[in-house]
PDB file of C-alpha atoms in Angstrom:
ATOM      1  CA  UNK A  95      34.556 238.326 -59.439  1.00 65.00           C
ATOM      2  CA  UNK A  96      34.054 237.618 -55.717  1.00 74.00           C
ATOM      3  CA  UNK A  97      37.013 238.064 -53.378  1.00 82.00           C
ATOM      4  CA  UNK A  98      37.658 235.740 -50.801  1.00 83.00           C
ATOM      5  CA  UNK A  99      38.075 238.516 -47.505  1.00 83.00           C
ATOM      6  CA  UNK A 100      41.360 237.874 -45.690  1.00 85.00           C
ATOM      7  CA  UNK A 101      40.179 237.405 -42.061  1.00 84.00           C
ATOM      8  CA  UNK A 102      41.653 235.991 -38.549  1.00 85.00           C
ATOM      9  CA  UNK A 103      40.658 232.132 -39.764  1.00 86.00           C
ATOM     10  CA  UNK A 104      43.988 232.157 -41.806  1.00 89.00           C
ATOM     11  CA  UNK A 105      45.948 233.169 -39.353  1.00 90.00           C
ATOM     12  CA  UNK A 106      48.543 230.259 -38.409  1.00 91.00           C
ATOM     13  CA  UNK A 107      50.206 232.094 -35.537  1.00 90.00           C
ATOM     14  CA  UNK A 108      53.592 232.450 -37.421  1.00 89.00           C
ATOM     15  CA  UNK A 109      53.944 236.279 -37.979  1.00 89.00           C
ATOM     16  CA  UNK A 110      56.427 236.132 -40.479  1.00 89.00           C
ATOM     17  CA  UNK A 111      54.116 233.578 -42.920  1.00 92.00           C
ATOM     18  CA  UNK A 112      50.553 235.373 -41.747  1.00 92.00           C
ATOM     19  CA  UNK A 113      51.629 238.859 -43.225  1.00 92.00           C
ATOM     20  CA  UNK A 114      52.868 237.027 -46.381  1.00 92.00           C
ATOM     21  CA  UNK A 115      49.688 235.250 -46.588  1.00 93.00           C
ATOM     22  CA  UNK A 116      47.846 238.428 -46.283  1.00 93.00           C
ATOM     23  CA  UNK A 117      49.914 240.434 -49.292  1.00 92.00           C
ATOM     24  CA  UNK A 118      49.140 237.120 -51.604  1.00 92.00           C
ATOM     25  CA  UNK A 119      45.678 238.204 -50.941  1.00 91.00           C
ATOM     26  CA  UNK A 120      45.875 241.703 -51.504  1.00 92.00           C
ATOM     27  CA  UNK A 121      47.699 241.115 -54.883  1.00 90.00           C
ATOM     28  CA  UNK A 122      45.137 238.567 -55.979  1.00 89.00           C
ATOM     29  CA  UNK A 123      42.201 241.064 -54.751  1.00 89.00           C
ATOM     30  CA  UNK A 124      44.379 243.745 -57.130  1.00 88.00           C
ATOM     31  CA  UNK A 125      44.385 241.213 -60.254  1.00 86.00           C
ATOM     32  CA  UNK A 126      40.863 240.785 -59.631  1.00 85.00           C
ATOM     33  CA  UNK A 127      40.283 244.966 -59.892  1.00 84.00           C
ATOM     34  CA  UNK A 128      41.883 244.768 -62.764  1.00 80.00           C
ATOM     35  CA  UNK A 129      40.619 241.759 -64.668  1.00 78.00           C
ATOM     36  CA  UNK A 130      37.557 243.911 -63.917  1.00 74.00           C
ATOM     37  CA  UNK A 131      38.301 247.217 -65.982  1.00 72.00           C
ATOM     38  CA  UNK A 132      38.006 246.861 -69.749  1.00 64.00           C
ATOM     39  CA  UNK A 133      40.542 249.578 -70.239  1.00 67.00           C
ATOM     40  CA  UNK A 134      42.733 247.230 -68.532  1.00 64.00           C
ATOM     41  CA  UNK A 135      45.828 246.560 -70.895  1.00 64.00           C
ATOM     42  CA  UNK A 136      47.679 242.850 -71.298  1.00 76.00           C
ATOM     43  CA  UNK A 137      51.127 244.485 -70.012  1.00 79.00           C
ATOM     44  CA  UNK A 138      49.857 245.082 -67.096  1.00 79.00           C
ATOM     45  CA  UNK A 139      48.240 241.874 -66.389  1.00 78.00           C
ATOM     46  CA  UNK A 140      51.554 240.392 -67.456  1.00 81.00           C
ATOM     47  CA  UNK A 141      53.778 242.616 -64.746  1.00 84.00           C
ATOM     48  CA  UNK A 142      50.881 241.902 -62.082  1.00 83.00           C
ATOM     49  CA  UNK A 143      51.137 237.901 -62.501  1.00 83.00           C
ATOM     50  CA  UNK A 144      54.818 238.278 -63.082  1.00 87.00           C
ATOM     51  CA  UNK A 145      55.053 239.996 -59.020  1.00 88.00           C
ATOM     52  CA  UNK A 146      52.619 237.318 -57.776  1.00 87.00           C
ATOM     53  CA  UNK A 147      54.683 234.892 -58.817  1.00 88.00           C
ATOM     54  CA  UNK A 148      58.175 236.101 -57.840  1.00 91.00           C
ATOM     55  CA  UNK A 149      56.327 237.189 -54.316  1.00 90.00           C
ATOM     56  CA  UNK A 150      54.728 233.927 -53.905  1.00 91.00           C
ATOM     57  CA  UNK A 151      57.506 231.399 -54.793  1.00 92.00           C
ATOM     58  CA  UNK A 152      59.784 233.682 -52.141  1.00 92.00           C
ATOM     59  CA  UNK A 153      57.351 233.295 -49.657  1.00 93.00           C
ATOM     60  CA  UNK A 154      57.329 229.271 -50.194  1.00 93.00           C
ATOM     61  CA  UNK A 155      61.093 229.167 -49.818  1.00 93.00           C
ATOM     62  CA  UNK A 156      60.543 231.321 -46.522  1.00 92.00           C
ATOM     63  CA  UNK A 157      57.846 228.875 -45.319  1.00 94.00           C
ATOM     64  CA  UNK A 158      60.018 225.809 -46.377  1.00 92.00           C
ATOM     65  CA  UNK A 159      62.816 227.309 -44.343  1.00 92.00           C
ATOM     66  CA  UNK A 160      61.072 227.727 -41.337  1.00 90.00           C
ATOM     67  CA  UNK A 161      59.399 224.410 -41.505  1.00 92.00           C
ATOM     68  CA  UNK A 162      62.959 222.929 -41.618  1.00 90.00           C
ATOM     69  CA  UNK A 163      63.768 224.666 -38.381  1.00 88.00           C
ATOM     70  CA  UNK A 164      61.021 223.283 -36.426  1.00 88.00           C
ATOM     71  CA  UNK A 165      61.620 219.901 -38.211  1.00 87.00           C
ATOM     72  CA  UNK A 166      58.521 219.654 -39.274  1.00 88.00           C
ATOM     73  CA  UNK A 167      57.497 216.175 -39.845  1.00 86.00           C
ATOM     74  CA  UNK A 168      55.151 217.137 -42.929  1.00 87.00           C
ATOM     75  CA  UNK A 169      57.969 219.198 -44.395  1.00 90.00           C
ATOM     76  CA  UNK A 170      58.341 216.457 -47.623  1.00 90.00           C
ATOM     77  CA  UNK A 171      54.743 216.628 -48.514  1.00 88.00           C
ATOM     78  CA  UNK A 172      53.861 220.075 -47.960  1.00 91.00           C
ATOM     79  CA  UNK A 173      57.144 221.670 -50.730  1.00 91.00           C
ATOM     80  CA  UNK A 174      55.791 218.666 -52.815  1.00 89.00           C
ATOM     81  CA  UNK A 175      52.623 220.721 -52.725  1.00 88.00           C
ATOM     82  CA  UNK A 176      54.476 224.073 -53.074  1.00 91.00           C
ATOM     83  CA  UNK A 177      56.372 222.295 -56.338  1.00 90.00           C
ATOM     84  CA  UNK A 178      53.563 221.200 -57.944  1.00 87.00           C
ATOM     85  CA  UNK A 179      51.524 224.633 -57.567  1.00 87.00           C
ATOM     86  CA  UNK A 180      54.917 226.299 -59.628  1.00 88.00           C
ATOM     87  CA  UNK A 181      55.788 223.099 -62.221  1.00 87.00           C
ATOM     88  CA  UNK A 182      52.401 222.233 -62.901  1.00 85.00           C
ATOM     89  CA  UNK A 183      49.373 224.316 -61.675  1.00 84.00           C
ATOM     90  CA  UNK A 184      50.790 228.031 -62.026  1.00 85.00           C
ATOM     91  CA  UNK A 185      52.525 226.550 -65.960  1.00 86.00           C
ATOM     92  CA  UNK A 186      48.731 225.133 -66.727  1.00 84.00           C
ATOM     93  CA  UNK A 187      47.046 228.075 -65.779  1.00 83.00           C
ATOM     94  CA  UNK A 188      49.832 230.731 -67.633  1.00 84.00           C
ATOM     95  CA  UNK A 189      50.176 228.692 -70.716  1.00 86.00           C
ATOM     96  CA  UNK A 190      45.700 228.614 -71.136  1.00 83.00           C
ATOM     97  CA  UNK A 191      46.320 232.409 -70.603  1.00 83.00           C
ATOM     98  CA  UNK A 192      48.812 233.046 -73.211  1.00 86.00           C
ATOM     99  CA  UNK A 193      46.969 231.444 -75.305  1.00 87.00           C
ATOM    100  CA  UNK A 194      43.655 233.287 -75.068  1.00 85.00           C
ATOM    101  CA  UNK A 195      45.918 236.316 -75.418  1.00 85.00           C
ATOM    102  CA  UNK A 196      44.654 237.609 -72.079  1.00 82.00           C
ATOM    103  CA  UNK A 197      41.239 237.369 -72.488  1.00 82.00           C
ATOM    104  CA  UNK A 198      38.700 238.379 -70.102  1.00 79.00           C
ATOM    105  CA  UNK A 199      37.267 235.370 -69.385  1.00 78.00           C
ATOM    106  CA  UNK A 200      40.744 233.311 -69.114  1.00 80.00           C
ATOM    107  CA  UNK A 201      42.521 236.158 -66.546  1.00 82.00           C
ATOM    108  CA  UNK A 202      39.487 235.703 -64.246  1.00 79.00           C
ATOM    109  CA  UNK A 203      39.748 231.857 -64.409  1.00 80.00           C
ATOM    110  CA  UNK A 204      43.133 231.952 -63.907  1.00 83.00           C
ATOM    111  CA  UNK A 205      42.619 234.342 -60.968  1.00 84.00           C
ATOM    112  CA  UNK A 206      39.785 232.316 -59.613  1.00 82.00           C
ATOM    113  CA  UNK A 207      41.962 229.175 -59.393  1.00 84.00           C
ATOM    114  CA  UNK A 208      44.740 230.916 -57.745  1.00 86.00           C
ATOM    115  CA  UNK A 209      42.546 232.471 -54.938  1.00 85.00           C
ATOM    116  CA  UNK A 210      40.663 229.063 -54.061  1.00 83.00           C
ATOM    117  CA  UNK A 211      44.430 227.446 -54.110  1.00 86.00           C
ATOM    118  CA  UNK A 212      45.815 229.831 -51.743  1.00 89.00           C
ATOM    119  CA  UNK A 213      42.593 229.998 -49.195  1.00 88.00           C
ATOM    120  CA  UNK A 214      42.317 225.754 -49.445  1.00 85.00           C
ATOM    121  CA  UNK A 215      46.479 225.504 -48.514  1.00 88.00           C
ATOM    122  CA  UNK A 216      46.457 227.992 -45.965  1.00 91.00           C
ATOM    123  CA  UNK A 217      43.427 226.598 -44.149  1.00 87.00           C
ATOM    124  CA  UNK A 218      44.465 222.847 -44.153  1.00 84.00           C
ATOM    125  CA  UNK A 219      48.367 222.511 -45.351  1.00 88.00           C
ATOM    126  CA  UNK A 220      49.519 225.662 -43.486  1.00 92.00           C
ATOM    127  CA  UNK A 221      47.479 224.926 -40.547  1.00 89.00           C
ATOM    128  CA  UNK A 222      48.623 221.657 -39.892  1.00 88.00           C
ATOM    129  CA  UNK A 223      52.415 223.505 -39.362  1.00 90.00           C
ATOM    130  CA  UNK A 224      51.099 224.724 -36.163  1.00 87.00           C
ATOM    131  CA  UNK A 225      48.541 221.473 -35.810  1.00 78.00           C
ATOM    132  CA  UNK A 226      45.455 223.937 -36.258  1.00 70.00           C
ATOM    133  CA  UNK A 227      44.009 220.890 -37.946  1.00 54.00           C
ATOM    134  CA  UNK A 228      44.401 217.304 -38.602  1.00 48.00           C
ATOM    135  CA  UNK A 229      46.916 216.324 -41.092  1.00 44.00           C
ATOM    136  CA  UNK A 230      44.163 213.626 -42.333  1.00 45.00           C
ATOM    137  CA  UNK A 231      41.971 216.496 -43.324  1.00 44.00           C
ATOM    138  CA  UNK A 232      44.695 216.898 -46.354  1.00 43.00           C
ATOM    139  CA  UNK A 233      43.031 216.789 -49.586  1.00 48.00           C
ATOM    140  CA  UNK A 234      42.565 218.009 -53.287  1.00 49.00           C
ATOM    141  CA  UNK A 235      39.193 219.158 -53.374  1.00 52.00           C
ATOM    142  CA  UNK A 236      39.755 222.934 -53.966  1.00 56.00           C
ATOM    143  CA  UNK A 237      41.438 221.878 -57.195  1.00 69.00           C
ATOM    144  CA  UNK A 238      38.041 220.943 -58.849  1.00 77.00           C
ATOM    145  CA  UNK A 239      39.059 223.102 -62.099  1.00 79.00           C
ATOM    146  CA  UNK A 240      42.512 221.499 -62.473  1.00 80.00           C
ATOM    147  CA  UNK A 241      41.373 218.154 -61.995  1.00 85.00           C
ATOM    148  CA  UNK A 242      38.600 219.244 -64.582  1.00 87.00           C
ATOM    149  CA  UNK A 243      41.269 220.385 -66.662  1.00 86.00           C
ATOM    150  CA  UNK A 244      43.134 217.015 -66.567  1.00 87.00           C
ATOM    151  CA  UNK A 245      39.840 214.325 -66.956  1.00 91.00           C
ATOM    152  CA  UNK A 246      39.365 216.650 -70.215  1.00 91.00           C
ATOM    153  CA  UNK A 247      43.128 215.675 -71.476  1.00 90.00           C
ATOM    154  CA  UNK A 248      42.998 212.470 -70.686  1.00 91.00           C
ATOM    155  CA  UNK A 249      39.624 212.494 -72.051  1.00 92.00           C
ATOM    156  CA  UNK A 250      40.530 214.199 -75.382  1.00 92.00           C
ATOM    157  CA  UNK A 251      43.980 211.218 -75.542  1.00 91.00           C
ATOM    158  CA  UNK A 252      41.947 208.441 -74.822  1.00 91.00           C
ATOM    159  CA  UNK A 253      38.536 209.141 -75.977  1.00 92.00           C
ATOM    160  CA  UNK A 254      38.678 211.887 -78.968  1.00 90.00           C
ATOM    161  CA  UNK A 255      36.231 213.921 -76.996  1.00 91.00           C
ATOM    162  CA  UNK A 256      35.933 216.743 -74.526  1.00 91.00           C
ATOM    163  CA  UNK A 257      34.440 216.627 -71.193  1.00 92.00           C
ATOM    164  CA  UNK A 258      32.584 219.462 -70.030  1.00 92.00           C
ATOM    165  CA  UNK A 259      31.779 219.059 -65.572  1.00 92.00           C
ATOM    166  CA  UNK A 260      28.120 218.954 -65.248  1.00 91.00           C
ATOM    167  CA  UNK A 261      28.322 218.669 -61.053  1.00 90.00           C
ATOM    168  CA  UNK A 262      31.161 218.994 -58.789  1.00 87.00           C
ATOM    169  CA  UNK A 263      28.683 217.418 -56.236  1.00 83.00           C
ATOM    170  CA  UNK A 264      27.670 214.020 -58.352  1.00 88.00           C
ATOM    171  CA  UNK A 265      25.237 212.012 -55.814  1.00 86.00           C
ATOM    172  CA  UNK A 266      25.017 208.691 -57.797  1.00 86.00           C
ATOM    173  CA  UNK A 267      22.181 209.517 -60.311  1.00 84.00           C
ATOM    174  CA  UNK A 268      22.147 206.291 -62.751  1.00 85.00           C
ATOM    175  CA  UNK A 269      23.684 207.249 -66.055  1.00 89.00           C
ATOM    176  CA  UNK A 270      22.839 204.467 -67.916  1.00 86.00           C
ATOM    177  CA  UNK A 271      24.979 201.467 -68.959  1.00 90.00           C
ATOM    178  CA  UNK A 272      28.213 201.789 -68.056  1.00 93.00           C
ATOM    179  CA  UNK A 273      31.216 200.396 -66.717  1.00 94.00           C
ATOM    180  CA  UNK A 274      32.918 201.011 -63.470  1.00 95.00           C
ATOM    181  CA  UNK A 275      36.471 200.736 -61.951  1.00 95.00           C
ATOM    182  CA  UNK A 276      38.268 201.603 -58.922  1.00 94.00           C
ATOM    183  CA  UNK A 277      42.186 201.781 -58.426  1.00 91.00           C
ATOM    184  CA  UNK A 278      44.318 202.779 -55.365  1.00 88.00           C
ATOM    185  CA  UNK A 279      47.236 205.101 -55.382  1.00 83.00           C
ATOM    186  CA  UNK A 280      50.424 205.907 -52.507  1.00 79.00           C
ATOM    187  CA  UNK A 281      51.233 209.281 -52.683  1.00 71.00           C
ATOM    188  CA  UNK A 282      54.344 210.845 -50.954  1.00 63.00           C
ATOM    189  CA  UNK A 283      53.714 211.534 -46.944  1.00 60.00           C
ATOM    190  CA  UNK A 284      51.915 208.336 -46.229  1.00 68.00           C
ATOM    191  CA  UNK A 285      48.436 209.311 -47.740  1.00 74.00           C
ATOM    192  CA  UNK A 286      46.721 206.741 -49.964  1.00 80.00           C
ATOM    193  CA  UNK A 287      44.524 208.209 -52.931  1.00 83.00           C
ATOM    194  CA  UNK A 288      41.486 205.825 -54.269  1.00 88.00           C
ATOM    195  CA  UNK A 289      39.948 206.885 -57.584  1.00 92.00           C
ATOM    196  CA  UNK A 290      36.977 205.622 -58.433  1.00 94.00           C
ATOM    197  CA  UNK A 291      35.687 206.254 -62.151  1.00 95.00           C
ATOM    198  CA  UNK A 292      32.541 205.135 -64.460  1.00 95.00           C
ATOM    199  CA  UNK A 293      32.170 205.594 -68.100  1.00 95.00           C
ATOM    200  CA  UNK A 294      28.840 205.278 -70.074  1.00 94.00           C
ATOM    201  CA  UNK A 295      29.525 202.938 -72.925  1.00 90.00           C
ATOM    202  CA  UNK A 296      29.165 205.169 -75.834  1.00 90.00           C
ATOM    203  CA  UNK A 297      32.030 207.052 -74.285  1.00 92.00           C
ATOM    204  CA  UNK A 298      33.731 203.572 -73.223  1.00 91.00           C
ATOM    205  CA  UNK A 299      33.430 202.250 -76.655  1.00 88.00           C
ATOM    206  CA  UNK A 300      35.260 204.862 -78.310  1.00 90.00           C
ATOM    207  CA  UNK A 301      38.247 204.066 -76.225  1.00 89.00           C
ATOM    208  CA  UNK A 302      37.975 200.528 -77.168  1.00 90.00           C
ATOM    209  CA  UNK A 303      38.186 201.988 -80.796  1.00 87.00           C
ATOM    210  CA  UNK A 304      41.546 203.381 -79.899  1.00 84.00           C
ATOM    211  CA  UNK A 305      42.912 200.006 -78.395  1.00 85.00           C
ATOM    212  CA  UNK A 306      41.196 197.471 -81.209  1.00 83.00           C
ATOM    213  CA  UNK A 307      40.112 199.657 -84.295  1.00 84.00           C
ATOM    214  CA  UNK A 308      36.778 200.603 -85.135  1.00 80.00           C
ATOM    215  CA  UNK A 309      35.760 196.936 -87.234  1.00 77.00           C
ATOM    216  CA  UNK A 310      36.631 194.842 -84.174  1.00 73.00           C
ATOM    217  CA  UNK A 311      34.622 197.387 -81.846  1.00 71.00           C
ATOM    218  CA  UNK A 312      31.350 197.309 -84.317  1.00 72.00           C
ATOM    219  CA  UNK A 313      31.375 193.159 -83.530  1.00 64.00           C
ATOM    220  CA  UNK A 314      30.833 193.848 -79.888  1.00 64.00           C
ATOM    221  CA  UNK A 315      27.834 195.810 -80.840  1.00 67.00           C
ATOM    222  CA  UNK A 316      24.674 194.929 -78.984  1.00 63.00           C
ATOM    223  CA  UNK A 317      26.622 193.071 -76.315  1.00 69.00           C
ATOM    224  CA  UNK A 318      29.462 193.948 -73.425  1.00 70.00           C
ATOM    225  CA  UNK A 319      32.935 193.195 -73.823  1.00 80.00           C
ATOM    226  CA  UNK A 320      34.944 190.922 -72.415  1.00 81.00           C
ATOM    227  CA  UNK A 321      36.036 192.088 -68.748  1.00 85.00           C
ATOM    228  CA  UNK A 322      40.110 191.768 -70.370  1.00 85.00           C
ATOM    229  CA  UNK A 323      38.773 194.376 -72.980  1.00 85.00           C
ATOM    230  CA  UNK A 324      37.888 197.021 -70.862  1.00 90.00           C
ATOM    231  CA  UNK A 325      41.476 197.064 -68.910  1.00 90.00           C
ATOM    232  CA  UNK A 326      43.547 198.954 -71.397  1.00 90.00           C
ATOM    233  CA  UNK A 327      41.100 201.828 -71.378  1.00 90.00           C
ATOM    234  CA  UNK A 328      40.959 202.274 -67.595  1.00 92.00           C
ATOM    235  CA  UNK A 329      44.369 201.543 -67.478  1.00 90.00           C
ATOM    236  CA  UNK A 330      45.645 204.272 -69.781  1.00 89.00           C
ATOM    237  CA  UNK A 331      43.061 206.986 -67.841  1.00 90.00           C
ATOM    238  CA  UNK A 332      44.227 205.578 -64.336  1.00 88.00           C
ATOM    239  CA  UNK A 333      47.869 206.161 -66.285  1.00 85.00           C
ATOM    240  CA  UNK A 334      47.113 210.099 -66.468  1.00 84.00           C
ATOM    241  CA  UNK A 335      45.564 210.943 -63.660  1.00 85.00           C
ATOM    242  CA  UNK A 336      48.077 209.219 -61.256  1.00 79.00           C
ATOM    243  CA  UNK A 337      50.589 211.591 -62.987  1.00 78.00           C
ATOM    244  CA  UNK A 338      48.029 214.189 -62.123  1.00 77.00           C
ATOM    245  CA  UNK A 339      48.007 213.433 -58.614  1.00 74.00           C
ATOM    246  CA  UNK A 340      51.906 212.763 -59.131  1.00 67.00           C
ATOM    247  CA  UNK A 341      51.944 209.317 -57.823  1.00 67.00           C
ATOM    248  CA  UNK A 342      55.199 207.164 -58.400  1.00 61.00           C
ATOM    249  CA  UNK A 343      54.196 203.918 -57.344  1.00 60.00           C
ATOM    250  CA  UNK A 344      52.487 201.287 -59.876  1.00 60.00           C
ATOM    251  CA  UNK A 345      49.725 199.467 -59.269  1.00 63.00           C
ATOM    252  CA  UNK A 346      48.563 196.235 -61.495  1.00 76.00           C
ATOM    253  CA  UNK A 347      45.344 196.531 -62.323  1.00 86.00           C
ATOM    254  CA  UNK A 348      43.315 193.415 -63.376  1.00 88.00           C
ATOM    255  CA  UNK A 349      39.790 191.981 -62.969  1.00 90.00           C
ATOM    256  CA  UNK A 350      39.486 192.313 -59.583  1.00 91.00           C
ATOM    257  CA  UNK A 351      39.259 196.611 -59.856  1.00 93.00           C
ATOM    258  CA  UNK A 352      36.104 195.854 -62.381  1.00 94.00           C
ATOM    259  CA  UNK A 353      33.360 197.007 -60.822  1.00 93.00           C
ATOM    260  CA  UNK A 354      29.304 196.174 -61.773  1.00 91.00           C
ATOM    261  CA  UNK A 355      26.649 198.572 -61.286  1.00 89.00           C
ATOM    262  CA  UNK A 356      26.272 197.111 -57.821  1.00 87.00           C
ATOM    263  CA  UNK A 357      29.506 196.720 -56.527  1.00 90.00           C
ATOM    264  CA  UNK A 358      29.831 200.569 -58.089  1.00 91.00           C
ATOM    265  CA  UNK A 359      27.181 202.174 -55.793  1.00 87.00           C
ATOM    266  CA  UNK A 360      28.210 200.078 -53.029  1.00 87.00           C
ATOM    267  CA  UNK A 361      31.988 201.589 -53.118  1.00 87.00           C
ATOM    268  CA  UNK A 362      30.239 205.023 -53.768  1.00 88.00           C
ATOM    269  CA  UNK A 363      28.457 205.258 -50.658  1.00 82.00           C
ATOM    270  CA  UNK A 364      31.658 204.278 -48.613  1.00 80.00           C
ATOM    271  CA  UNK A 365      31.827 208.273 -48.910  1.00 81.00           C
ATOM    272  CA  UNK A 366      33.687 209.889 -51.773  1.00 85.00           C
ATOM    273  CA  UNK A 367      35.082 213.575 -51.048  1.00 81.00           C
ATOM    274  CA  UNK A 368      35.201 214.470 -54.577  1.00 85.00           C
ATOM    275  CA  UNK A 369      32.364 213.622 -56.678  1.00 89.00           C
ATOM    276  CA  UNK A 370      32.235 215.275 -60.256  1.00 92.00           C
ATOM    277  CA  UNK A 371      29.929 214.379 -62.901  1.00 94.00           C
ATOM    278  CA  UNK A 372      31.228 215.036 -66.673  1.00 95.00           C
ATOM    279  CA  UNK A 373      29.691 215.316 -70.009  1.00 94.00           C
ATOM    280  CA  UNK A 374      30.369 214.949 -73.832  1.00 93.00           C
ATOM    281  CA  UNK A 375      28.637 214.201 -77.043  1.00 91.00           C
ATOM    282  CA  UNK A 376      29.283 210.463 -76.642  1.00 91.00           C
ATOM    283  CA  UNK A 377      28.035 210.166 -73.027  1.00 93.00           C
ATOM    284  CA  UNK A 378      28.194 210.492 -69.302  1.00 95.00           C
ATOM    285  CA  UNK A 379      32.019 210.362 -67.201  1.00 95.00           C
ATOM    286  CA  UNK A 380      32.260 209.987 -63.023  1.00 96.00           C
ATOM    287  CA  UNK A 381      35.327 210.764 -61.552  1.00 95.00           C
ATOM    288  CA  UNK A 382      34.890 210.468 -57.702  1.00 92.00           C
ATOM    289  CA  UNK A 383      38.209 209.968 -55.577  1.00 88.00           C
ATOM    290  CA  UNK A 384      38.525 209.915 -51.194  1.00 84.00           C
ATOM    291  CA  UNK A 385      42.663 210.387 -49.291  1.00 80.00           C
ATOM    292  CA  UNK A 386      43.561 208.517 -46.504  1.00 76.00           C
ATOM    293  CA  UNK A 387      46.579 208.148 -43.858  1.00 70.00           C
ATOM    294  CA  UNK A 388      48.506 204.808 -43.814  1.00 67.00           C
ATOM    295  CA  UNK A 389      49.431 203.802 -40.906  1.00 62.00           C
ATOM    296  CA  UNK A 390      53.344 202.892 -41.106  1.00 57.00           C
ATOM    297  CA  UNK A 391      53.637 199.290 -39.829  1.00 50.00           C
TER     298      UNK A 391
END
């Protein structure tokens, strides 16, 4: 596995948080050594992962605290980040290891994910501390695999299927008939998230199964369904991945998010951040989604 070189670029300036940064590294590069010898043994994997964590949750509590005596005025979104990194990314990632019993292919996954995490929040979160960069740089694209991981649950709830990702770098290839919706989330901090999603209708029509039963779906054959129809399954996927991307507001979401194939490519080449193609045995998924700052009025 490739090891992402600790060099001047994550440097923040803070001496304290730097040489922090830099052990994180070296115990990740160490995990990686060892997810690379087969004589390897679980135990230690277990009392290497168990260090990174106890070293790395210290380190956000001495981050937090020094962000609070600057009065930092990103302090409420950046330990949202830390939080979600220990209650939901680090449990994701431990729990898919456990249950592969620590195999090969799951320790460097897990170790992949945690070295893109750390490089993508040092070199925007941590930077913007010390206003190294623009706060509106902030987004989620280094979590590619976790979002992955959390179309293919909602995928598996909604639709019975698995997703695999085809393309983290989707440019609007035509995917056949489909159906298309957009919906807008506020996240903590003042930064708005738009999602923007389209579903082939093989795929879409096994949702509609879910929602209506398989004899009411079979009617609709050979023609669309009503534009009311297709809310409940866009709803219920908007439903997970705004937990995903823990948003608390609700949004309504009616006719007007519908989307045809037009209005679709339109909204797509408004520029999309994040564009990831999916694929299962019932047909194609895109899951595209661009951040923005609000302006407080």
């Amino acid at each position: 596995m490739e090891k992402i070189a600790w060099d001047d670029k994550f440097n923040i300036g803070v001496d304290i948080i730097d040489k922090a940064h830099a052990k994180l590294f070296r115990i990740i590069h160490k995990l990686i050594d060892l997810s690379n010898d087969p004589s390897t043994t679980k135990r230690t994997c277990q009392e290497m992962l168990k260090y990174l964590e106890t070293y790395s949750m210290a380190h956000f509590a001495e981050e937090e605290t020094y962000m609070r005596s600057i009065h930092y005025s990103g302090y409420a979104q950046h330990k949202r980040s830390h939080d979600n990194f220990r209650d939901k990314t680090l449990v994701s990632l431990k729990k898919d290891l456990e249950l592969s019993n620590y195999s090969l292919s799951a320790v460097q996954h897990l170790i992949g994910a945690l070295q893109s995490w750390l490089a993508e929040h040092i070199l925007k979160a941590d930077q913007a501390i010390v206003k190294k960069v623009p706060r509106e740089s902030y987004d989620f694209s280094s979590q590619a695999v976790l979002i992955s991981k959390a179309v293919n649950r909602a995928s598996q709830d909604l639709f019975l299927t698995e997703m695999k990702l085809i393309n983290t770098d989707y440019k609007g290839e035509n995917i056949g008939n489909a159906f298309y919706c957009h919906q807008t989330y506020d996240i903590e901090g003042g930064i708005q998230l738009r999602l923007l999603l389209g579903i082939e209708e093989p795929l879409f029509r096994r949702g509609l199964e879910k929602f209506y039963g398989k004899r009411s779906v079979k009617a609709l054959a050979g023609r669309p369904p009503a534009s009311e129809a297709l809310l409940p399954v866009f709803r219920q996927f908007f439903g997970h991945m705004g937990k995903f991307f823990q948003s608390k507001a609700e949004h309504e979401l009616d006719r007007k998010n519908l989307l045809d194939t037009d209005e679709f490519r339109t909204d797509f080449m408004k520029g999309y951040p994040c564009r990831m193609l999916f694929g299962s045995k019932s047909g194609y998924f895109i899951f595209c989604y661009r951040t923005r700052r609000v302006k407080n009025n």
